[in-house]
mmCIF file of N, CA, C and O in Angstrom:
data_model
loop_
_atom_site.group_PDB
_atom_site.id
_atom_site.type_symbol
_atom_site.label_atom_id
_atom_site.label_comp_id
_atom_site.label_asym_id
_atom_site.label_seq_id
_atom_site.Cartn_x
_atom_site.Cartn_y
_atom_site.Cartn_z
ATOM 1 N N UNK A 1 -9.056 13.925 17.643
ATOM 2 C CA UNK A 1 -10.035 12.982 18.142
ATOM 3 C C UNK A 1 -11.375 13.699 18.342
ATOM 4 O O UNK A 1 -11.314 14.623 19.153
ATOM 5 N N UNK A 2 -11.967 13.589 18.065
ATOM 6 C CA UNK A 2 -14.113 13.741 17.953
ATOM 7 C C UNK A 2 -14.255 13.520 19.128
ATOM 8 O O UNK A 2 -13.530 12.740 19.745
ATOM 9 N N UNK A 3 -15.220 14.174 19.642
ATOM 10 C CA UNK A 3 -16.024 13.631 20.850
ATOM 11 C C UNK A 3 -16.620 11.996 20.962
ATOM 12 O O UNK A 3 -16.817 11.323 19.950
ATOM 13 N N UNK A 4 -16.745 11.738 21.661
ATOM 14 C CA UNK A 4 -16.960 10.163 21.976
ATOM 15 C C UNK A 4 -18.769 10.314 21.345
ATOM 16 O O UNK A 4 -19.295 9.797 20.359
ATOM 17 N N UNK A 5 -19.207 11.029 22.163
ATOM 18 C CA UNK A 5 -21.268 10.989 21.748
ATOM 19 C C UNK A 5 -21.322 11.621 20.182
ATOM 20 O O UNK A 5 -21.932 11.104 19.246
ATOM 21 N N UNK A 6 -20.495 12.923 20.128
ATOM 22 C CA UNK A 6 -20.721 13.134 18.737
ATOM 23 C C UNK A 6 -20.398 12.091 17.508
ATOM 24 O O UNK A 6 -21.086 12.086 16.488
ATOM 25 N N UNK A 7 -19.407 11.306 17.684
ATOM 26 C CA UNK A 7 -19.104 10.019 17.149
ATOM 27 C C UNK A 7 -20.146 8.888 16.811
ATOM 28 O O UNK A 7 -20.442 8.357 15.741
ATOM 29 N N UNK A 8 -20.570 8.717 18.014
ATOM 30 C CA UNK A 8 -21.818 7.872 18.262
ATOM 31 C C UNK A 8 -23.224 8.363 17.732
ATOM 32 O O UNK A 8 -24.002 7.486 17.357
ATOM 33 N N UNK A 9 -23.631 9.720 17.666
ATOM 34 C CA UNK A 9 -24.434 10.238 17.462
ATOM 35 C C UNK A 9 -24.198 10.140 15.638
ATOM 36 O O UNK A 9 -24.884 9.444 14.890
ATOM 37 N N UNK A 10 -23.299 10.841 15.312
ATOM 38 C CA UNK A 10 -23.016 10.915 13.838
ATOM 39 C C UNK A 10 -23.414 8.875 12.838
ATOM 40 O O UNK A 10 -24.011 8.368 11.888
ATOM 41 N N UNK A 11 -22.830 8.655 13.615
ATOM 42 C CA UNK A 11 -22.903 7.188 13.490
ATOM 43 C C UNK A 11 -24.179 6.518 13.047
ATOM 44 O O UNK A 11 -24.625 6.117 11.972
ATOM 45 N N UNK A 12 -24.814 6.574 14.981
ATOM 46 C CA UNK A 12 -26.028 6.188 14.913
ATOM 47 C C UNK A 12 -27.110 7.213 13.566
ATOM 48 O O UNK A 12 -28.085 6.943 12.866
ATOM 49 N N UNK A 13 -26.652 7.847 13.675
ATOM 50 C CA UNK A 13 -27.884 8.823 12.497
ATOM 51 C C UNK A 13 -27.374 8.284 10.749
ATOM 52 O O UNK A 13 -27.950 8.305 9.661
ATOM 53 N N UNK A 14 -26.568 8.016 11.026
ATOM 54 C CA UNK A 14 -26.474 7.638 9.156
ATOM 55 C C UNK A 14 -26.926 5.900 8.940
ATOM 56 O O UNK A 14 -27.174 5.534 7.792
ATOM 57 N N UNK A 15 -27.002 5.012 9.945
ATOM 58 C CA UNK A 15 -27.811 3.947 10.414
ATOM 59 C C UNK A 15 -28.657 3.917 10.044
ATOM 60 O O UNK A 15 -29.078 3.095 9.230
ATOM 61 N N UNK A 16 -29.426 5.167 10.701
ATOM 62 C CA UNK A 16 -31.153 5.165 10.719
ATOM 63 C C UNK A 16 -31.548 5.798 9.530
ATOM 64 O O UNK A 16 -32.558 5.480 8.902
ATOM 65 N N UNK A 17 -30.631 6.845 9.155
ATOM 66 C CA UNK A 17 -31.100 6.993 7.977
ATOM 67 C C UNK A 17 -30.825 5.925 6.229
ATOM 68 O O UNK A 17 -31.384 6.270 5.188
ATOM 69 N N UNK A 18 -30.037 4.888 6.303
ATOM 70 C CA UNK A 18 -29.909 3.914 5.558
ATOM 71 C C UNK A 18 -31.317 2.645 5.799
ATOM 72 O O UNK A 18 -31.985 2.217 4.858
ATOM 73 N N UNK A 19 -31.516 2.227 7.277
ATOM 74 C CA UNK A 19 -32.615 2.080 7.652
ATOM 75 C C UNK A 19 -34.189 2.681 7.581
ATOM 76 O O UNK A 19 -35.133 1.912 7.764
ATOM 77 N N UNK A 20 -34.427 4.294 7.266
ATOM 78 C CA UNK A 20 -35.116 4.773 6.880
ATOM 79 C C UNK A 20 -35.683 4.615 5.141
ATOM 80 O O UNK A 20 -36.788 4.521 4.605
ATOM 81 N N UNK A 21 -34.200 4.649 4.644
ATOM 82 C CA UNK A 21 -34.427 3.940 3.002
ATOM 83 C C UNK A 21 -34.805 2.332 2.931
ATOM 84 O O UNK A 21 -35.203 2.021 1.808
ATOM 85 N N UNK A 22 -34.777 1.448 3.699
ATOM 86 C CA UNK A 22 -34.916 0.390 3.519
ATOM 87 C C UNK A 22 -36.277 0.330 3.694
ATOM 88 O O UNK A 22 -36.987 -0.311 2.919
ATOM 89 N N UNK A 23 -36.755 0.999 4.734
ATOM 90 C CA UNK A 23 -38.185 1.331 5.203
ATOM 91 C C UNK A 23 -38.858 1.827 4.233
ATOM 92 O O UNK A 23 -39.842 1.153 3.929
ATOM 93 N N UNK A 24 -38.666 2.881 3.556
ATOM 94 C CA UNK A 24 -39.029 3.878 2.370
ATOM 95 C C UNK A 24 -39.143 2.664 1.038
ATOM 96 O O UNK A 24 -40.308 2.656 0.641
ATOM 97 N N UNK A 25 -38.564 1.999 0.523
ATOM 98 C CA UNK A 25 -38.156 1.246 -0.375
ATOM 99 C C UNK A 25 -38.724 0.098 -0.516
ATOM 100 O O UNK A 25 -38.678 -0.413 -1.635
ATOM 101 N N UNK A 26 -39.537 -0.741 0.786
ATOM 102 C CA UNK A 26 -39.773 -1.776 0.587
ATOM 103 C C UNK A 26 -40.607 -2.630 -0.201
ATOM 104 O O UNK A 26 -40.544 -3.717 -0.775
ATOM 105 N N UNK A 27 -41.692 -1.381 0.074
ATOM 106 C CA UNK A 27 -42.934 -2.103 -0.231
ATOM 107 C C UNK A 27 -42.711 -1.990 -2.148
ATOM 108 O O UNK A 27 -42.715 -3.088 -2.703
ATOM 109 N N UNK A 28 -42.568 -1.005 -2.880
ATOM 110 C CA UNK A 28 -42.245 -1.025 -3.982
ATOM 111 C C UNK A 28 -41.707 -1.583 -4.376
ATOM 112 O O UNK A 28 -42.026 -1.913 -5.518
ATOM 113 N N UNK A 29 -40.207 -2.278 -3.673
ATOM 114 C CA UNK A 29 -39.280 -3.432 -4.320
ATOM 115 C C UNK A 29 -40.044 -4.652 -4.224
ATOM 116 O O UNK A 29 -39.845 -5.531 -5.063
ATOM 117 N N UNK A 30 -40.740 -4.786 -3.472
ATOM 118 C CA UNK A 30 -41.908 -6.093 -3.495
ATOM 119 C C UNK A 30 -42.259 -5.910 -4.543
ATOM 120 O O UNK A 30 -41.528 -6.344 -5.433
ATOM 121 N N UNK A 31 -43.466 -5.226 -4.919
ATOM 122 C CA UNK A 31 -44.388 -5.141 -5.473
ATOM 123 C C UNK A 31 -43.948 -5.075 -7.241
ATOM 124 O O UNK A 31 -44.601 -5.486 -8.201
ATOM 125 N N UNK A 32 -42.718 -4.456 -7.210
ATOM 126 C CA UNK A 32 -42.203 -4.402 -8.061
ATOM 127 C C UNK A 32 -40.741 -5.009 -8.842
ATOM 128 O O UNK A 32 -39.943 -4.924 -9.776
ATOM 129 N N UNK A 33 -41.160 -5.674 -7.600
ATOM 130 C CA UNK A 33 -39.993 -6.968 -8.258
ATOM 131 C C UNK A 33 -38.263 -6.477 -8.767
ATOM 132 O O UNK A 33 -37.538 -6.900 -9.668
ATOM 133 N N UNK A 34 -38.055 -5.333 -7.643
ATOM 134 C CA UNK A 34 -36.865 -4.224 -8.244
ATOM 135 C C UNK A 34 -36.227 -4.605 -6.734
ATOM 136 O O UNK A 34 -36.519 -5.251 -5.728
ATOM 137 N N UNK A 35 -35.258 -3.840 -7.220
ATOM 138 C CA UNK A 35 -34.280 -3.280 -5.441
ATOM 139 C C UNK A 35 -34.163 -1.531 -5.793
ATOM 140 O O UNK A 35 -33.638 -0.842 -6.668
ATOM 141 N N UNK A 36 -34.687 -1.382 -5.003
ATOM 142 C CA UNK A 36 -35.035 0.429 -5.242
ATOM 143 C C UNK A 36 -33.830 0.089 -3.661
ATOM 144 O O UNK A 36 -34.187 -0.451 -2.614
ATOM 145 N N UNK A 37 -32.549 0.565 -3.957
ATOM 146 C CA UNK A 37 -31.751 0.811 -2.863
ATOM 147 C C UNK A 37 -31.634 -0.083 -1.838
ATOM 148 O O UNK A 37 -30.810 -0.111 -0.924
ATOM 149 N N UNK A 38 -32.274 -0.591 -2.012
ATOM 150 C CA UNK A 38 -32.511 -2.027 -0.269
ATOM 151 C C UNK A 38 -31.042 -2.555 -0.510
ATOM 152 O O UNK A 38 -30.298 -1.575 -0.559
ATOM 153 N N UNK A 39 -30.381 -3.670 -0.671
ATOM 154 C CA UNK A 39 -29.015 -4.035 -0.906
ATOM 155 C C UNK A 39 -28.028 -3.125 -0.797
ATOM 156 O O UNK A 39 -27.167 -3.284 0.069
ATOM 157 N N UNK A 40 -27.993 -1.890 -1.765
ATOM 158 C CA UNK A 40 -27.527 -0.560 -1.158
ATOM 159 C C UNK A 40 -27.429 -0.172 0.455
ATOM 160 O O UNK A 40 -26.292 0.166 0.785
ATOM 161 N N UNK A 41 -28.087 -0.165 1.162
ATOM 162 C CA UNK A 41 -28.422 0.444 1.809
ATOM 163 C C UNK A 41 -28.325 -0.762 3.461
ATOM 164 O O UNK A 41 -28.247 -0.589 4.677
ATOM 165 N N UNK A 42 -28.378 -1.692 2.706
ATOM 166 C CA UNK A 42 -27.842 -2.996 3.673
ATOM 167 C C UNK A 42 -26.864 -3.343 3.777
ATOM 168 O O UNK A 42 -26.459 -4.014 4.726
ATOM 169 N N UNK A 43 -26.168 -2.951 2.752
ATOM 170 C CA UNK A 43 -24.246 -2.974 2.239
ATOM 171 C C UNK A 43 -23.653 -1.858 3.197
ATOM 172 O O UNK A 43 -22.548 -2.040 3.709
ATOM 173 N N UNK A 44 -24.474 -0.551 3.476
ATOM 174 C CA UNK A 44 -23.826 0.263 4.139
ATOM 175 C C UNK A 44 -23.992 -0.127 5.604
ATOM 176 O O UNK A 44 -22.965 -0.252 6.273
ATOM 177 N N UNK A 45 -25.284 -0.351 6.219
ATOM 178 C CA UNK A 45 -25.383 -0.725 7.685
ATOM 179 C C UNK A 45 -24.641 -1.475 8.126
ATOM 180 O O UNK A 45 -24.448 -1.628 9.332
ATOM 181 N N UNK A 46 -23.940 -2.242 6.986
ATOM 182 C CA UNK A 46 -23.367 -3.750 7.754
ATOM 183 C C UNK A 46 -21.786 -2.859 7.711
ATOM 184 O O UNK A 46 -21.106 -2.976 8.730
ATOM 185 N N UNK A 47 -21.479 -2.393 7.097
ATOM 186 C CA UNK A 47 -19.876 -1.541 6.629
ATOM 187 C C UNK A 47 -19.614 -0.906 8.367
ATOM 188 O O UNK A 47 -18.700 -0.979 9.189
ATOM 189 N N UNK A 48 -21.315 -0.129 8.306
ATOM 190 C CA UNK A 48 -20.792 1.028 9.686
ATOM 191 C C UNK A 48 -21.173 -0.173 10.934
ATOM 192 O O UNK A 48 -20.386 0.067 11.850
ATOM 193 N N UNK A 49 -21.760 -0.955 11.192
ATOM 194 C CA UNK A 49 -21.647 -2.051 12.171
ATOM 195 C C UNK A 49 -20.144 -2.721 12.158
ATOM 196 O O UNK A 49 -19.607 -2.988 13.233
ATOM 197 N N UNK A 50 -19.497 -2.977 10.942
ATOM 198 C CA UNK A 50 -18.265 -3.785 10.661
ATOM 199 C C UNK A 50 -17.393 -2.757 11.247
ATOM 200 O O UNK A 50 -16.367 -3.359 11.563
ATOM 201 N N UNK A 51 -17.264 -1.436 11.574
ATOM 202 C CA UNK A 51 -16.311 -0.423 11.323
ATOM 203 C C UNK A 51 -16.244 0.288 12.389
ATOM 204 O O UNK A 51 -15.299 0.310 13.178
ATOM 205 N N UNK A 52 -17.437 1.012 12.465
ATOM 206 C CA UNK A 52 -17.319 1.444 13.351
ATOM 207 C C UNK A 52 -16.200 1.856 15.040
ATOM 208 O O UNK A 52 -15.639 2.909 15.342
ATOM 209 N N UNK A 53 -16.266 0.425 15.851
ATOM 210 C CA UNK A 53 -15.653 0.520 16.822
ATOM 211 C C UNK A 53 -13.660 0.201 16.177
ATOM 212 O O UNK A 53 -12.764 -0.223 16.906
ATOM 213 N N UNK A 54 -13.533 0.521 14.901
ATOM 214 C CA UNK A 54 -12.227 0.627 14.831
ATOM 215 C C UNK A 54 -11.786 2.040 14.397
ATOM 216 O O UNK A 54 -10.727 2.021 13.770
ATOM 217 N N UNK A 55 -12.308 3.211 14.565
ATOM 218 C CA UNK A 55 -12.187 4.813 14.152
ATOM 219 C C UNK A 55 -13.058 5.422 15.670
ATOM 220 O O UNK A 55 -14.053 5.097 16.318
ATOM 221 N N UNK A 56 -11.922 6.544 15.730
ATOM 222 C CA UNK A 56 -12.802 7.360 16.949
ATOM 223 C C UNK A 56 -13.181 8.757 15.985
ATOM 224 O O UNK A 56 -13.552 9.703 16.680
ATOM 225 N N UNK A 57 -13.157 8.940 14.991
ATOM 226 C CA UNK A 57 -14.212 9.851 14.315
ATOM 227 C C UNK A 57 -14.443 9.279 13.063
ATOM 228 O O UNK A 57 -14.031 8.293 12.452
ATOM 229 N N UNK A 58 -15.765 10.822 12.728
ATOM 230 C CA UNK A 58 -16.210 10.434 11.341
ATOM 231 C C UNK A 58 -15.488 10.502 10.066
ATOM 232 O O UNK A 58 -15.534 9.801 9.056
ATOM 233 N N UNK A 59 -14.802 11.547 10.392
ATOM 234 C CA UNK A 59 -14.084 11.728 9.151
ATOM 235 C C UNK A 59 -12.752 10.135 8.931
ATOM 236 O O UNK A 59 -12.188 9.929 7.856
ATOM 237 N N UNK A 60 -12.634 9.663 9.601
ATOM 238 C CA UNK A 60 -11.921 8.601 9.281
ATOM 239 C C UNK A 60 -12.493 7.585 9.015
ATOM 240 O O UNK A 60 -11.945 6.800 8.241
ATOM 241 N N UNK A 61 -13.990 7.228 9.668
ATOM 242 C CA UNK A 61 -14.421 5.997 9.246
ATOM 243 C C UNK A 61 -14.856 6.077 7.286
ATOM 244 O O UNK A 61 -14.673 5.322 6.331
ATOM 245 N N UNK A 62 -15.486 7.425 7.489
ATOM 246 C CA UNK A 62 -15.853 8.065 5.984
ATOM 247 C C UNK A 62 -15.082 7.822 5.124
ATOM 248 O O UNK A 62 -15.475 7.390 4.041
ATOM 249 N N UNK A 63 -13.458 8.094 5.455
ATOM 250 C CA UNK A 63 -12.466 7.981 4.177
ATOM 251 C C UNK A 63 -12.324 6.286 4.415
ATOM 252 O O UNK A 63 -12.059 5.566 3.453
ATOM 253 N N UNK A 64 -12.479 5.855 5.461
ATOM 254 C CA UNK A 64 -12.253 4.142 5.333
ATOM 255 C C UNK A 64 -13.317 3.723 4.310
ATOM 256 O O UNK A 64 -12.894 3.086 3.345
ATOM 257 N N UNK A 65 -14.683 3.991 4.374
ATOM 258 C CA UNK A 65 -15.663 3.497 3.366
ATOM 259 C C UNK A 65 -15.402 4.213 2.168
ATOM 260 O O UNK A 65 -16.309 4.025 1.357
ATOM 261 N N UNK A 66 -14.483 4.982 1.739
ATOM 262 C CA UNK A 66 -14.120 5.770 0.428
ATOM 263 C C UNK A 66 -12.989 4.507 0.156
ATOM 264 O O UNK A 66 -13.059 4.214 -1.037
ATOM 265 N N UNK A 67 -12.307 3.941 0.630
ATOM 266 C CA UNK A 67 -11.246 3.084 0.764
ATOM 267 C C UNK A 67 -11.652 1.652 0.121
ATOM 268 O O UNK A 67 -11.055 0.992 -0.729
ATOM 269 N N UNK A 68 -12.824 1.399 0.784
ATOM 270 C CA UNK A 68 -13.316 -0.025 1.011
ATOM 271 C C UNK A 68 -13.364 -0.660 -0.343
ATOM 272 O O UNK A 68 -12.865 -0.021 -1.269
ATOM 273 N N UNK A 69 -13.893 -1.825 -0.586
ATOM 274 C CA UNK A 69 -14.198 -2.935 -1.772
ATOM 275 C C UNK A 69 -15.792 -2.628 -2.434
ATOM 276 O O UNK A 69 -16.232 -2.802 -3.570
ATOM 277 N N UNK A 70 -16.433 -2.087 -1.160
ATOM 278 C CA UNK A 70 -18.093 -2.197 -1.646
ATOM 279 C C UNK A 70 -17.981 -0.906 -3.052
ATOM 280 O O UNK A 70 -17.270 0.011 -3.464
ATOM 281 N N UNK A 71 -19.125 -1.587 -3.318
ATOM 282 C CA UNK A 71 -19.304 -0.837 -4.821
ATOM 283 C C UNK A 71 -18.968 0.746 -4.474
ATOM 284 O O UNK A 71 -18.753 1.221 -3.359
ATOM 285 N N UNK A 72 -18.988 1.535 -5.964
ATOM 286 C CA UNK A 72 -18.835 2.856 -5.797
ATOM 287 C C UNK A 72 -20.226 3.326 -5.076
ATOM 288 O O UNK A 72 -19.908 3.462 -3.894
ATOM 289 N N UNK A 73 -21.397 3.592 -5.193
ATOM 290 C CA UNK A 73 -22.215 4.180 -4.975
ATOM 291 C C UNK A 73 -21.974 3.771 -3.385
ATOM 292 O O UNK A 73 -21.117 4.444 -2.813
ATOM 293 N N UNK A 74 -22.544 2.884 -2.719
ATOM 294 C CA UNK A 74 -22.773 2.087 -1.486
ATOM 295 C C UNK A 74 -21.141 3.211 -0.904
ATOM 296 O O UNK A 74 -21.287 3.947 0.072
ATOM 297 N N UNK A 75 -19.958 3.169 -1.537
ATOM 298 C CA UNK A 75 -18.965 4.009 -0.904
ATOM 299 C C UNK A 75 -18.880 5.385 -0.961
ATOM 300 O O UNK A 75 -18.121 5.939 -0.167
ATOM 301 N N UNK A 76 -19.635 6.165 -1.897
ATOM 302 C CA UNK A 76 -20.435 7.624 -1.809
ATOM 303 C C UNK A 76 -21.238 7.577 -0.839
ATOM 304 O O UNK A 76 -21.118 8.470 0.000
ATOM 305 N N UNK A 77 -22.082 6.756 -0.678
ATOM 306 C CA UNK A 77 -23.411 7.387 0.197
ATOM 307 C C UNK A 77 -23.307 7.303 1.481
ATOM 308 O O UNK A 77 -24.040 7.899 2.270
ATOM 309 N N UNK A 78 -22.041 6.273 1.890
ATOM 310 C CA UNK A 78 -21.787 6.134 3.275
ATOM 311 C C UNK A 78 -20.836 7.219 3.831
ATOM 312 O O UNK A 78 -20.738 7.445 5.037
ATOM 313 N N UNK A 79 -20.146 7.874 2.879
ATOM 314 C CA UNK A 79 -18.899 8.990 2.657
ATOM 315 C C UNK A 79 -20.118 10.057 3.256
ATOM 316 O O UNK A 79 -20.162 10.395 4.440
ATOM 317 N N UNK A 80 -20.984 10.468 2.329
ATOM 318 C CA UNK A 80 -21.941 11.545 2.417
ATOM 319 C C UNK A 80 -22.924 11.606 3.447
ATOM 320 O O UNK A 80 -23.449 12.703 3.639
ATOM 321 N N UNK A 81 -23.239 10.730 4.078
ATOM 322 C CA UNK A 81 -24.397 10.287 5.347
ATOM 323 C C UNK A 81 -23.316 10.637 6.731
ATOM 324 O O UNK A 81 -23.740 11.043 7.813
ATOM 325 N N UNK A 82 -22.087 10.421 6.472
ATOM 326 C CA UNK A 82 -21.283 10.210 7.675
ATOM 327 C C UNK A 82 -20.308 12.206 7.607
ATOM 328 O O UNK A 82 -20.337 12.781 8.695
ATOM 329 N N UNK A 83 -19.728 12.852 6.643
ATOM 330 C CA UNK A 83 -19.589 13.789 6.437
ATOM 331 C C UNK A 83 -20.237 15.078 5.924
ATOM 332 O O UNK A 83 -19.572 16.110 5.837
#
């Protein structure tokens, strides 16, 4: 079992950093009429919101999103943000 804050901490930081790409990404997917990662990256926030409070560490929620239905990439990057 993980520490309870390191859990939370690990957590909260792969959030913000999926949130940081959405931030990073936006204005170009406008402008450019693309999805530069946004959907990506909204697929994962909602996974670690969905998940989260059912794993008391990272390494398990990680192999759960290695597990999951969402596309391959969206299940790499949440694997790699969280481990």
């Amino acid at each position: 079992m993980q520490n309870n804050t390191q859990y939370t901490n690990a957590v909260s930081a792969a959030i913000q950093s999926f949130a940081r790409t959405i931030a990073n990404c936006a204005h170009d997917s406008v402008v450019e009429n693309n999805d530069y990662a946004i959907h990506d990256s909204v697929d994962s926030i909602q996974f670690l919101y969905d998940n989260y409070t059912k794993y008391d560490n990272v390494n398990c929620l990680a192999n759960a999103a290695l597990s999951s239905t969402l596309d391959t990439a969206v299940r790499e990057n949440i694997h790699a943000q969280l481990v």
